[in-house]
Amino acid sequence: MTQRFAILGHPVAHSKSPQIHAAFARAAGIDLTYERVEPPLDGFAVTVARLRAEGFRGANVTLPFKVDAFRLCTQRTRRAEQAESVNTLEFTAQGIEGDTTDGIGLVRDVEGRCGRKIAGLRVLLVGAGGAARGVAGPLLDAAPARLAIANRTLARALDIVQLYSEASQLSALTLGELPQHQFDLVINATSASLSDALPLVPPSVFASGALAYDMVYGKGQTPFLQLAASAGAQTSDGLGMLVEQAAEAFHHWHGVRPETAPVFRLLRSESPA
Ligand code: NAP
């Protein structure tokens, strides 16, 4: 029987998830449909109830519903509990299971495609919204020498640090403190690139040979990546993270780990960095 899945977001028209999951399913010989659904901003729970009633097996969740999804779940993975965010729902007879795959998606892309083992690196996460919250735990699990979170609004960075109070390598910084520090991996987890803006990151934060990673994709060379390249850093956008987080969700639902490189190449050919 055809299994039904959806991506829930508002807006959702731009989402590449249907294309990614269709490609994974073709390769794995799994019969499924995967469609875009745009719940009203105040209608996430009602929409999920409708999908369950219609026999959907699960859904991915994107902006701005990841916290709503977290609250709606009756069971959550440890990493979803840590991040207080859910991007993968599975509907079962018992209720709704929730997982978050953004963090592992980022770590796999940085360590795999970008070829940087995170263990022992000095890592800077710029931004403290939902995306930063989702990736902090998996980044810590990858054993960096240090993980600093810098955000325009310091209180939000401090909130994330508090979630992992046992992690001595974790700290919060103001953007103003950044000129005093250098990092081997600098991740832009702000939404600044979506509006072609640059978070106030000085070029001096990039240590020699650093990797600069912008979670945003489909925007070409963002101001952040341009700054990093001019400071001599290697650069990557977030397209690989998108494909890897989808692969982890696919594994969650189907127990099959899809090959990500062909799908990444296909999407990259449509959306050059
Ligand atoms: P969010 O919850 O709205 O958080 C936005 C963050 O950006 C906040 O920390 C905010 O700072 C900061 N910010 C916004 N404009 C800024 C500016 N001009 N200068 C400095 N900081 C600025 O968004 P999110 O869910 O965390 O998503 C962040 C980005 O990650 C989005 O662009 C999203 O597309 C991307 N993302 C990519 C993937 C992927 O698979 N590649 C997955 C998830 C998310 P304040 O706290 O001070 O407001």
PDB file of C-alpha atoms and ligand atoms in Angstrom:
ATOM      1  CA  MET A   1       0.000   0.000   0.000  1.00  0.00           C
ATOM      2  CA  THR A   2       1.219   3.498  -0.837  1.00  0.00           C
ATOM      3  CA  GLN A   3       2.480   5.266   2.292  1.00  0.00           C
ATOM      4  CA  ARG A   4       1.594   8.951   2.599  1.00  0.00           C
ATOM      5  CA  PHE A   5       3.893  11.652   3.958  1.00  0.00           C
ATOM      6  CA  ALA A   6       3.909  15.451   3.943  1.00  0.00           C
ATOM      7  CA  ILE A   7       6.044  18.483   4.724  1.00  0.00           C
ATOM      8  CA  LEU A   8       4.230  21.024   6.916  1.00  0.00           C
ATOM      9  CA  GLY A   9       5.397  24.642   6.718  1.00  0.00           C
ATOM     10  CA  HIS A  10       4.145  28.172   6.248  1.00  0.00           C
ATOM     11  CA  PRO A  11       5.162  29.032   3.613  1.00  0.00           C
ATOM     12  CA  VAL A  12       5.941  25.635   2.108  1.00  0.00           C
ATOM     13  CA  ALA A  13       5.933  26.133  -1.673  1.00  0.00           C
ATOM     14  CA  HIS A  14       9.756  26.492  -1.754  1.00  0.00           C
ATOM     15  CA  SER A  15      10.384  23.171   0.039  1.00  0.00           C
ATOM     16  CA  LYS A  16      12.637  20.660  -1.710  1.00  0.00           C
ATOM     17  CA  SER A  17      11.636  17.844   0.669  1.00  0.00           C
ATOM     18  CA  PRO A  18       9.104  16.216  -1.735  1.00  0.00           C
ATOM     19  CA  GLN A  19      11.805  15.956  -4.416  1.00  0.00           C
ATOM     20  CA  ILE A  20      14.365  14.555  -1.945  1.00  0.00           C
ATOM     21  CA  HIS A  21      12.048  11.935  -0.427  1.00  0.00           C
ATOM     22  CA  ALA A  22      10.775  10.886  -3.864  1.00  0.00           C
ATOM     23  CA  ALA A  23      14.376  10.290  -4.986  1.00  0.00           C
ATOM     24  CA  PHE A  24      15.237   8.311  -1.817  1.00  0.00           C
ATOM     25  CA  ALA A  25      12.056   6.219  -2.235  1.00  0.00           C
ATOM     26  CA  ARG A  26      12.807   5.446  -5.912  1.00  0.00           C
ATOM     27  CA  ALA A  27      16.292   4.261  -4.985  1.00  0.00           C
ATOM     28  CA  ALA A  28      14.979   2.124  -2.088  1.00  0.00           C
ATOM     29  CA  GLY A  29      11.978   0.733  -4.019  1.00  0.00           C
ATOM     30  CA  ILE A  30       9.504   2.143  -1.479  1.00  0.00           C
ATOM     31  CA  ASP A  31       6.024   3.138  -2.623  1.00  0.00           C
ATOM     32  CA  LEU A  32       5.146   6.511  -1.108  1.00  0.00           C
ATOM     33  CA  THR A  33       3.684   9.939  -1.785  1.00  0.00           C
ATOM     34  CA  TYR A  34       5.104  13.067  -0.167  1.00  0.00           C
ATOM     35  CA  GLU A  35       3.236  16.332  -0.500  1.00  0.00           C
ATOM     36  CA  ARG A  36       3.451  19.961   0.595  1.00  0.00           C
ATOM     37  CA  VAL A  37       0.866  21.071   3.175  1.00  0.00           C
ATOM     38  CA  GLU A  38       0.553  24.658   4.440  1.00  0.00           C
ATOM     39  CA  PRO A  39      -1.370  24.757   7.752  1.00  0.00           C
ATOM     40  CA  PRO A  40      -2.790  28.134   8.792  1.00  0.00           C
ATOM     41  CA  LEU A  41      -0.463  29.811  11.298  1.00  0.00           C
ATOM     42  CA  ASP A  42      -2.913  29.036  14.120  1.00  0.00           C
ATOM     43  CA  GLY A  43      -3.968  25.647  12.745  1.00  0.00           C
ATOM     44  CA  PHE A  44      -1.017  23.275  13.075  1.00  0.00           C
ATOM     45  CA  ALA A  45      -2.674  20.788  15.483  1.00  0.00           C
ATOM     46  CA  VAL A  46      -5.910  20.698  13.467  1.00  0.00           C
ATOM     47  CA  THR A  47      -3.962  20.010  10.276  1.00  0.00           C
ATOM     48  CA  VAL A  48      -1.987  17.187  11.913  1.00  0.00           C
ATOM     49  CA  ALA A  49      -5.241  15.645  13.196  1.00  0.00           C
ATOM     50  CA  ARG A  50      -6.637  15.740   9.646  1.00  0.00           C
ATOM     51  CA  LEU A  51      -3.540  14.063   8.180  1.00  0.00           C
ATOM     52  CA  ARG A  52      -3.745  11.301  10.806  1.00  0.00           C
ATOM     53  CA  ALA A  53      -7.435  10.774  10.088  1.00  0.00           C
ATOM     54  CA  GLU A  54      -6.634  10.533   6.361  1.00  0.00           C
ATOM     55  CA  GLY A  55      -4.119   7.768   7.021  1.00  0.00           C
ATOM     56  CA  PHE A  56      -0.823   9.633   6.599  1.00  0.00           C
ATOM     57  CA  ARG A  57       2.100   7.727   8.087  1.00  0.00           C
ATOM     58  CA  GLY A  58       4.197  10.765   9.030  1.00  0.00           C
ATOM     59  CA  ALA A  59       5.338  14.294   8.222  1.00  0.00           C
ATOM     60  CA  ASN A  60       8.306  16.606   8.270  1.00  0.00           C
ATOM     61  CA  VAL A  61       7.916  20.007   9.877  1.00  0.00           C
ATOM     62  CA  THR A  62       9.592  23.270   8.969  1.00  0.00           C
ATOM     63  CA  LEU A  63       9.286  26.952   9.917  1.00  0.00           C
ATOM     64  CA  PRO A  64       7.442  28.113  11.943  1.00  0.00           C
ATOM     65  CA  PHE A  65       5.988  24.916  13.442  1.00  0.00           C
ATOM     66  CA  LYS A  66       8.907  22.983  14.982  1.00  0.00           C
ATOM     67  CA  VAL A  67       8.003  23.972  18.537  1.00  0.00           C
ATOM     68  CA  ASP A  68       4.267  23.314  17.926  1.00  0.00           C
ATOM     69  CA  ALA A  69       5.276  19.867  16.658  1.00  0.00           C
ATOM     70  CA  PHE A  70       7.380  19.274  19.770  1.00  0.00           C
ATOM     71  CA  ARG A  71       4.427  20.113  22.018  1.00  0.00           C
ATOM     72  CA  LEU A  72       2.014  17.899  20.078  1.00  0.00           C
ATOM     73  CA  CYS A  73       4.074  14.707  20.335  1.00  0.00           C
ATOM     74  CA  THR A  74       3.145  11.985  22.801  1.00  0.00           C
ATOM     75  CA  GLN A  75       6.636  10.443  22.575  1.00  0.00           C
ATOM     76  CA  ARG A  76       9.962  12.059  21.638  1.00  0.00           C
ATOM     77  CA  THR A  77      13.541  10.987  20.998  1.00  0.00           C
ATOM     78  CA  ARG A  78      16.240  12.116  23.429  1.00  0.00           C
ATOM     79  CA  ARG A  79      17.649  14.582  20.902  1.00  0.00           C
ATOM     80  CA  ALA A  80      14.178  16.095  20.319  1.00  0.00           C
ATOM     81  CA  GLU A  81      13.736  16.453  24.090  1.00  0.00           C
ATOM     82  CA  GLN A  82      17.127  18.166  24.326  1.00  0.00           C
ATOM     83  CA  ALA A  83      16.434  20.552  21.460  1.00  0.00           C
ATOM     84  CA  GLU A  84      12.776  21.136  22.403  1.00  0.00           C
ATOM     85  CA  SER A  85      12.150  21.006  18.656  1.00  0.00           C
ATOM     86  CA  VAL A  86      10.687  18.382  16.288  1.00  0.00           C
ATOM     87  CA  ASN A  87      11.025  18.192  12.485  1.00  0.00           C
ATOM     88  CA  THR A  88       9.944  14.557  11.963  1.00  0.00           C
ATOM     89  CA  LEU A  89       6.574  13.146  13.032  1.00  0.00           C
ATOM     90  CA  GLU A  90       5.487   9.524  12.910  1.00  0.00           C
ATOM     91  CA  PHE A  91       1.816   8.710  13.411  1.00  0.00           C
ATOM     92  CA  THR A  92       1.263   5.439  15.254  1.00  0.00           C
ATOM     93  CA  ALA A  93      -1.698   3.682  16.811  1.00  0.00           C
ATOM     94  CA  GLN A  94      -0.453   4.907  20.213  1.00  0.00           C
ATOM     95  CA  GLY A  95       0.018   8.575  19.290  1.00  0.00           C
ATOM     96  CA  ILE A  96       2.599  10.821  17.645  1.00  0.00           C
ATOM     97  CA  GLU A  97       6.353  10.175  17.843  1.00  0.00           C
ATOM     98  CA  GLY A  98       8.682  13.127  17.327  1.00  0.00           C
ATOM     99  CA  ASP A  99      12.343  13.352  16.322  1.00  0.00           C
ATOM    100  CA  THR A 100      14.689  16.144  15.255  1.00  0.00           C
ATOM    101  CA  THR A 101      17.165  15.368  12.498  1.00  0.00           C
ATOM    102  CA  ASP A 102      18.588  18.853  11.755  1.00  0.00           C
ATOM    103  CA  GLY A 103      21.569  18.467  14.083  1.00  0.00           C
ATOM    104  CA  ILE A 104      22.696  15.068  12.885  1.00  0.00           C
ATOM    105  CA  GLY A 105      22.160  16.319   9.321  1.00  0.00           C
ATOM    106  CA  LEU A 106      24.559  19.213   9.927  1.00  0.00           C
ATOM    107  CA  VAL A 107      27.173  17.030  11.623  1.00  0.00           C
ATOM    108  CA  ARG A 108      27.060  14.420   8.811  1.00  0.00           C
ATOM    109  CA  ASP A 109      27.447  17.091   6.140  1.00  0.00           C
ATOM    110  CA  VAL A 110      30.331  18.861   7.891  1.00  0.00           C
ATOM    111  CA  GLU A 111      32.158  15.604   8.653  1.00  0.00           C
ATOM    112  CA  GLY A 112      31.276  13.791   5.410  1.00  0.00           C
ATOM    113  CA  ARG A 113      30.962  16.063   2.398  1.00  0.00           C
ATOM    114  CA  CYS A 114      33.018  18.930   3.878  1.00  0.00           C
ATOM    115  CA  GLY A 115      35.583  16.504   5.339  1.00  0.00           C
ATOM    116  CA  ARG A 116      36.008  18.195   8.755  1.00  0.00           C
ATOM    117  CA  LYS A 117      36.012  15.982  11.841  1.00  0.00           C
ATOM    118  CA  ILE A 118      34.473  18.140  14.565  1.00  0.00           C
ATOM    119  CA  ALA A 119      36.313  16.406  17.438  1.00  0.00           C
ATOM    120  CA  GLY A 120      38.889  18.826  18.857  1.00  0.00           C
ATOM    121  CA  LEU A 121      37.777  21.827  16.753  1.00  0.00           C
ATOM    122  CA  ARG A 122      36.917  25.275  18.085  1.00  0.00           C
ATOM    123  CA  VAL A 123      33.344  25.772  16.851  1.00  0.00           C
ATOM    124  CA  LEU A 124      31.313  28.991  16.724  1.00  0.00           C
ATOM    125  CA  LEU A 125      27.549  28.858  16.241  1.00  0.00           C
ATOM    126  CA  VAL A 126      26.172  32.283  15.280  1.00  0.00           C
ATOM    127  CA  GLY A 127      22.454  32.596  16.043  1.00  0.00           C
ATOM    128  CA  ALA A 128      20.274  31.149  18.797  1.00  0.00           C
ATOM    129  CA  GLY A 129      16.922  30.485  17.136  1.00  0.00           C
ATOM    130  CA  GLY A 130      15.275  27.128  16.492  1.00  0.00           C
ATOM    131  CA  ALA A 131      18.007  25.918  14.134  1.00  0.00           C
ATOM    132  CA  ALA A 132      20.844  26.681  16.586  1.00  0.00           C
ATOM    133  CA  ARG A 133      18.896  25.024  19.406  1.00  0.00           C
ATOM    134  CA  GLY A 134      18.441  21.923  17.249  1.00  0.00           C
ATOM    135  CA  VAL A 135      22.100  21.523  16.319  1.00  0.00           C
ATOM    136  CA  ALA A 136      23.815  22.388  19.627  1.00  0.00           C
ATOM    137  CA  GLY A 137      23.351  18.903  21.147  1.00  0.00           C
ATOM    138  CA  PRO A 138      24.631  16.896  18.149  1.00  0.00           C
ATOM    139  CA  LEU A 139      27.571  19.336  17.798  1.00  0.00           C
ATOM    140  CA  LEU A 140      28.480  18.714  21.455  1.00  0.00           C
ATOM    141  CA  ASP A 141      28.128  14.954  20.890  1.00  0.00           C
ATOM    142  CA  ALA A 142      30.786  15.318  18.153  1.00  0.00           C
ATOM    143  CA  ALA A 143      33.261  16.412  20.873  1.00  0.00           C
ATOM    144  CA  PRO A 144      34.554  19.848  19.799  1.00  0.00           C
ATOM    145  CA  ALA A 145      37.294  21.416  21.941  1.00  0.00           C
ATOM    146  CA  ARG A 146      34.934  24.336  22.405  1.00  0.00           C
ATOM    147  CA  LEU A 147      31.456  25.364  21.248  1.00  0.00           C
ATOM    148  CA  ALA A 148      30.590  29.050  21.557  1.00  0.00           C
ATOM    149  CA  ILE A 149      27.156  30.419  20.729  1.00  0.00           C
ATOM    150  CA  ALA A 150      26.995  34.096  19.748  1.00  0.00           C
ATOM    151  CA  ASN A 151      23.714  35.849  19.138  1.00  0.00           C
ATOM    152  CA  ARG A 152      22.441  39.377  18.593  1.00  0.00           C
ATOM    153  CA  THR A 153      20.154  38.757  21.601  1.00  0.00           C
ATOM    154  CA  LEU A 154      22.511  37.272  24.183  1.00  0.00           C
ATOM    155  CA  ALA A 155      19.692  35.945  26.411  1.00  0.00           C
ATOM    156  CA  ARG A 156      18.695  33.398  23.734  1.00  0.00           C
ATOM    157  CA  ALA A 157      22.271  32.093  23.500  1.00  0.00           C
ATOM    158  CA  LEU A 158      22.372  31.796  27.300  1.00  0.00           C
ATOM    159  CA  ASP A 159      19.109  29.808  27.193  1.00  0.00           C
ATOM    160  CA  ILE A 160      20.757  27.185  24.952  1.00  0.00           C
ATOM    161  CA  VAL A 161      23.857  27.051  27.163  1.00  0.00           C
ATOM    162  CA  GLN A 162      21.582  26.396  30.125  1.00  0.00           C
ATOM    163  CA  LEU A 163      20.017  23.384  28.336  1.00  0.00           C
ATOM    164  CA  TYR A 164      23.477  21.738  28.321  1.00  0.00           C
ATOM    165  CA  SER A 165      24.777  23.036  31.653  1.00  0.00           C
ATOM    166  CA  GLU A 166      26.912  19.880  32.109  1.00  0.00           C
ATOM    167  CA  ALA A 167      28.951  20.675  28.945  1.00  0.00           C
ATOM    168  CA  SER A 168      32.046  22.572  30.102  1.00  0.00           C
ATOM    169  CA  GLN A 169      33.182  23.334  26.534  1.00  0.00           C
ATOM    170  CA  LEU A 170      29.974  25.302  25.851  1.00  0.00           C
ATOM    171  CA  SER A 171      29.701  29.081  26.346  1.00  0.00           C
ATOM    172  CA  ALA A 172      27.733  32.090  25.138  1.00  0.00           C
ATOM    173  CA  LEU A 173      29.307  35.209  23.625  1.00  0.00           C
ATOM    174  CA  THR A 174      27.988  38.568  22.502  1.00  0.00           C
ATOM    175  CA  LEU A 175      28.688  39.490  18.871  1.00  0.00           C
ATOM    176  CA  GLY A 176      30.815  42.328  20.315  1.00  0.00           C
ATOM    177  CA  GLU A 177      33.132  39.823  22.001  1.00  0.00           C
ATOM    178  CA  LEU A 178      33.925  37.947  18.762  1.00  0.00           C
ATOM    179  CA  PRO A 179      37.012  40.000  17.740  1.00  0.00           C
ATOM    180  CA  GLN A 180      38.819  38.430  20.738  1.00  0.00           C
ATOM    181  CA  HIS A 181      38.253  34.834  19.547  1.00  0.00           C
ATOM    182  CA  GLN A 182      39.159  32.515  16.644  1.00  0.00           C
ATOM    183  CA  PHE A 183      37.404  29.348  15.450  1.00  0.00           C
ATOM    184  CA  ASP A 184      38.082  26.425  13.089  1.00  0.00           C
ATOM    185  CA  LEU A 185      34.402  25.971  12.188  1.00  0.00           C
ATOM    186  CA  VAL A 186      32.009  28.930  12.024  1.00  0.00           C
ATOM    187  CA  ILE A 187      28.337  28.071  11.458  1.00  0.00           C
ATOM    188  CA  ASN A 188      25.858  30.772  10.506  1.00  0.00           C
ATOM    189  CA  ALA A 189      22.581  29.609  12.061  1.00  0.00           C
ATOM    190  CA  THR A 190      20.947  33.037  11.769  1.00  0.00           C
ATOM    191  CA  SER A 191      18.284  33.822   9.193  1.00  0.00           C
ATOM    192  CA  ALA A 192      20.236  36.948   8.126  1.00  0.00           C
ATOM    193  CA  SER A 193      21.250  35.409   4.781  1.00  0.00           C
ATOM    194  CA  LEU A 194      17.594  35.035   3.783  1.00  0.00           C
ATOM    195  CA  SER A 195      17.450  38.830   3.488  1.00  0.00           C
ATOM    196  CA  ASP A 196      21.017  39.170   2.145  1.00  0.00           C
ATOM    197  CA  ALA A 197      22.117  40.618   5.504  1.00  0.00           C
ATOM    198  CA  LEU A 198      25.334  39.849   7.329  1.00  0.00           C
ATOM    199  CA  PRO A 199      25.401  39.004  11.054  1.00  0.00           C
ATOM    200  CA  LEU A 200      28.052  41.161  12.706  1.00  0.00           C
ATOM    201  CA  VAL A 201      30.883  38.635  12.466  1.00  0.00           C
ATOM    202  CA  PRO A 202      34.399  40.064  12.121  1.00  0.00           C
ATOM    203  CA  PRO A 203      36.725  38.445   9.512  1.00  0.00           C
ATOM    204  CA  SER A 204      39.214  37.757  12.327  1.00  0.00           C
ATOM    205  CA  VAL A 205      37.011  34.934  13.765  1.00  0.00           C
ATOM    206  CA  PHE A 206      38.093  32.588  10.971  1.00  0.00           C
ATOM    207  CA  ALA A 207      41.243  30.742  12.084  1.00  0.00           C
ATOM    208  CA  SER A 208      43.702  29.698   9.399  1.00  0.00           C
ATOM    209  CA  GLY A 209      42.095  26.904   7.311  1.00  0.00           C
ATOM    210  CA  ALA A 210      38.646  27.422   8.890  1.00  0.00           C
ATOM    211  CA  LEU A 211      35.391  26.141   7.399  1.00  0.00           C
ATOM    212  CA  ALA A 212      32.500  28.630   7.203  1.00  0.00           C
ATOM    213  CA  TYR A 213      29.085  26.962   6.977  1.00  0.00           C
ATOM    214  CA  ASP A 214      25.882  28.879   6.219  1.00  0.00           C
ATOM    215  CA  MET A 215      22.757  26.838   7.042  1.00  0.00           C
ATOM    216  CA  VAL A 216      20.819  28.796   4.430  1.00  0.00           C
ATOM    217  CA  TYR A 217      20.715  27.265   0.932  1.00  0.00           C
ATOM    218  CA  GLY A 218      19.500  28.437  -2.463  1.00  0.00           C
ATOM    219  CA  LYS A 219      20.887  31.947  -1.937  1.00  0.00           C
ATOM    220  CA  GLY A 220      24.236  31.450  -3.700  1.00  0.00           C
ATOM    221  CA  GLN A 221      27.258  33.141  -2.084  1.00  0.00           C
ATOM    222  CA  THR A 222      25.613  34.863   0.889  1.00  0.00           C
ATOM    223  CA  PRO A 223      27.261  37.951   2.470  1.00  0.00           C
ATOM    224  CA  PHE A 224      28.466  35.635   5.292  1.00  0.00           C
ATOM    225  CA  LEU A 225      30.101  33.204   2.831  1.00  0.00           C
ATOM    226  CA  GLN A 226      31.615  36.110   0.882  1.00  0.00           C
ATOM    227  CA  LEU A 227      33.121  37.525   4.078  1.00  0.00           C
ATOM    228  CA  ALA A 228      34.480  34.095   5.022  1.00  0.00           C
ATOM    229  CA  ALA A 229      35.975  33.499   1.558  1.00  0.00           C
ATOM    230  CA  SER A 230      37.671  36.895   1.619  1.00  0.00           C
ATOM    231  CA  ALA A 231      39.150  35.926   5.023  1.00  0.00           C
ATOM    232  CA  GLY A 232      40.589  32.756   3.439  1.00  0.00           C
ATOM    233  CA  ALA A 233      38.050  30.240   4.818  1.00  0.00           C
ATOM    234  CA  GLN A 234      36.612  27.245   2.960  1.00  0.00           C
ATOM    235  CA  THR A 235      32.852  27.750   2.505  1.00  0.00           C
ATOM    236  CA  SER A 236      29.675  25.671   2.314  1.00  0.00           C
ATOM    237  CA  ASP A 237      25.978  26.498   2.169  1.00  0.00           C
ATOM    238  CA  GLY A 238      23.310  24.378   3.920  1.00  0.00           C
ATOM    239  CA  LEU A 239      22.144  22.263   0.975  1.00  0.00           C
ATOM    240  CA  GLY A 240      24.026  19.195   2.210  1.00  0.00           C
ATOM    241  CA  MET A 241      22.499  19.590   5.681  1.00  0.00           C
ATOM    242  CA  LEU A 242      19.052  19.664   4.085  1.00  0.00           C
ATOM    243  CA  VAL A 243      19.703  16.392   2.245  1.00  0.00           C
ATOM    244  CA  GLU A 244      21.275  14.719   5.296  1.00  0.00           C
ATOM    245  CA  GLN A 245      18.448  15.707   7.680  1.00  0.00           C
ATOM    246  CA  ALA A 246      15.986  14.286   5.139  1.00  0.00           C
ATOM    247  CA  ALA A 247      17.997  11.046   4.955  1.00  0.00           C
ATOM    248  CA  GLU A 248      17.825  10.699   8.738  1.00  0.00           C
ATOM    249  CA  ALA A 249      14.040  11.245   8.676  1.00  0.00           C
ATOM    250  CA  PHE A 250      13.766   8.646   5.884  1.00  0.00           C
ATOM    251  CA  HIS A 251      15.742   6.215   8.040  1.00  0.00           C
ATOM    252  CA  HIS A 252      13.459   6.929  10.997  1.00  0.00           C
ATOM    253  CA  TRP A 253      10.358   6.032   8.958  1.00  0.00           C
ATOM    254  CA  HIS A 254      11.617   3.233   6.721  1.00  0.00           C
ATOM    255  CA  GLY A 255      14.650   1.749   8.500  1.00  0.00           C
ATOM    256  CA  VAL A 256      16.693   2.315   5.312  1.00  0.00           C
ATOM    257  CA  ARG A 257      19.635   4.726   5.123  1.00  0.00           C
ATOM    258  CA  PRO A 258      19.548   6.259   1.635  1.00  0.00           C
ATOM    259  CA  GLU A 259      22.601   7.273  -0.357  1.00  0.00           C
ATOM    260  CA  THR A 260      22.707  11.066  -0.224  1.00  0.00           C
ATOM    261  CA  ALA A 261      25.439  11.998  -2.745  1.00  0.00           C
ATOM    262  CA  PRO A 262      23.331  11.515  -5.941  1.00  0.00           C
ATOM    263  CA  VAL A 263      20.461  13.596  -4.521  1.00  0.00           C
ATOM    264  CA  PHE A 264      22.881  16.297  -3.367  1.00  0.00           C
ATOM    265  CA  ARG A 265      24.430  16.445  -6.860  1.00  0.00           C
ATOM    266  CA  LEU A 266      20.996  16.721  -8.478  1.00  0.00           C
ATOM    267  CA  LEU A 267      19.891  19.574  -6.203  1.00  0.00           C
ATOM    268  CA  ARG A 268      23.250  21.313  -6.550  1.00  0.00           C
ATOM    269  CA  SER A 269      22.942  21.271 -10.333  1.00  0.00           C
ATOM    270  CA  GLU A 270      19.597  23.101  -9.951  1.00  0.00           C
ATOM    271  CA  SER A 271      20.864  25.511  -7.281  1.00  0.00           C
ATOM    272  CA  PRO A 272      24.548  26.411  -7.674  1.00  0.00           C
ATOM    273  CA  ALA A 273      26.420  27.556  -4.541  1.00  0.00           C
TER     274      ALA A 273
HETATM  275  P1  NAP B   1      14.710  31.631  13.889  1.00  0.00           P
HETATM  276  O1  NAP B   1      14.265  30.728  14.988  1.00  0.00           O
HETATM  277  O2  NAP B   1      13.780  32.683  13.368  1.00  0.00           O
HETATM  278  O3  NAP B   1      16.048  32.370  14.449  1.00  0.00           O
HETATM  279  C1  NAP B   1      16.674  33.381  13.713  1.00  0.00           C
HETATM  280  C2  NAP B   1      18.042  33.696  14.305  1.00  0.00           C
HETATM  281  O4  NAP B   1      18.707  34.600  13.405  1.00  0.00           O
HETATM  282  C3  NAP B   1      18.017  34.380  15.654  1.00  0.00           C
HETATM  283  O5  NAP B   1      19.145  33.953  16.393  1.00  0.00           O
HETATM  284  C4  NAP B   1      18.138  35.874  15.290  1.00  0.00           C
HETATM  285  O6  NAP B   1      18.730  36.653  16.300  1.00  0.00           O
HETATM  286  C5  NAP B   1      19.120  35.769  14.140  1.00  0.00           C
HETATM  287  N1  NAP B   1      19.092  36.894  13.193  1.00  0.00           N
HETATM  288  C6  NAP B   1      18.133  37.180  12.277  1.00  0.00           C
HETATM  289  N2  NAP B   1      18.511  38.237  11.534  1.00  0.00           N
HETATM  290  C7  NAP B   1      19.739  38.623  11.977  1.00  0.00           C
HETATM  291  C8  NAP B   1      20.653  39.653  11.606  1.00  0.00           C
HETATM  292  N3  NAP B   1      20.378  40.519  10.622  1.00  0.00           N
HETATM  293  N4  NAP B   1      21.830  39.741  12.269  1.00  0.00           N
HETATM  294  C9  NAP B   1      22.117  38.874  13.278  1.00  0.00           C
HETATM  295  N5  NAP B   1      21.286  37.877  13.676  1.00  0.00           N
HETATM  296  C10 NAP B   1      20.115  37.759  13.031  1.00  0.00           C
HETATM  297  O7  NAP B   1      15.193  30.813  12.614  1.00  0.00           O
HETATM  298  P2  NAP B   1      15.797  29.324  12.621  1.00  0.00           P
HETATM  299  O8  NAP B   1      14.713  28.325  12.591  1.00  0.00           O
HETATM  300  O9  NAP B   1      16.792  29.251  13.729  1.00  0.00           O
HETATM  301  O10 NAP B   1      16.515  29.255  11.189  1.00  0.00           O
HETATM  302  C11 NAP B   1      17.726  29.952  10.946  1.00  0.00           C
HETATM  303  C12 NAP B   1      18.192  29.649   9.533  1.00  0.00           C
HETATM  304  O11 NAP B   1      18.608  28.282   9.414  1.00  0.00           O
HETATM  305  C13 NAP B   1      17.090  29.864   8.502  1.00  0.00           C
HETATM  306  O12 NAP B   1      17.619  30.669   7.485  1.00  0.00           O
HETATM  307  C14 NAP B   1      16.772  28.479   7.986  1.00  0.00           C
HETATM  308  O13 NAP B   1      16.451  28.507   6.597  1.00  0.00           O
HETATM  309  C15 NAP B   1      18.097  27.740   8.207  1.00  0.00           C
HETATM  310  N6  NAP B   1      17.903  26.272   8.366  1.00  0.00           N
HETATM  311  C16 NAP B   1      18.466  25.441   7.446  1.00  0.00           C
HETATM  312  C17 NAP B   1      18.321  24.077   7.580  1.00  0.00           C
HETATM  313  C18 NAP B   1      18.943  23.156   6.550  1.00  0.00           C
HETATM  314  O14 NAP B   1      18.557  21.987   6.486  1.00  0.00           O
HETATM  315  N7  NAP B   1      19.909  23.627   5.783  1.00  0.00           N
HETATM  316  C19 NAP B   1      17.602  23.524   8.655  1.00  0.00           C
HETATM  317  C20 NAP B   1      17.045  24.405   9.590  1.00  0.00           C
HETATM  318  C21 NAP B   1      17.203  25.773   9.438  1.00  0.00           C
HETATM  319  P3  NAP B   1      17.828  37.246  17.517  1.00  0.00           P
HETATM  320  O15 NAP B   1      17.641  36.116  18.484  1.00  0.00           O
HETATM  321  O16 NAP B   1      18.670  38.349  18.069  1.00  0.00           O
HETATM  322  O17 NAP B   1      16.544  37.726  16.896  1.00  0.00           O
END
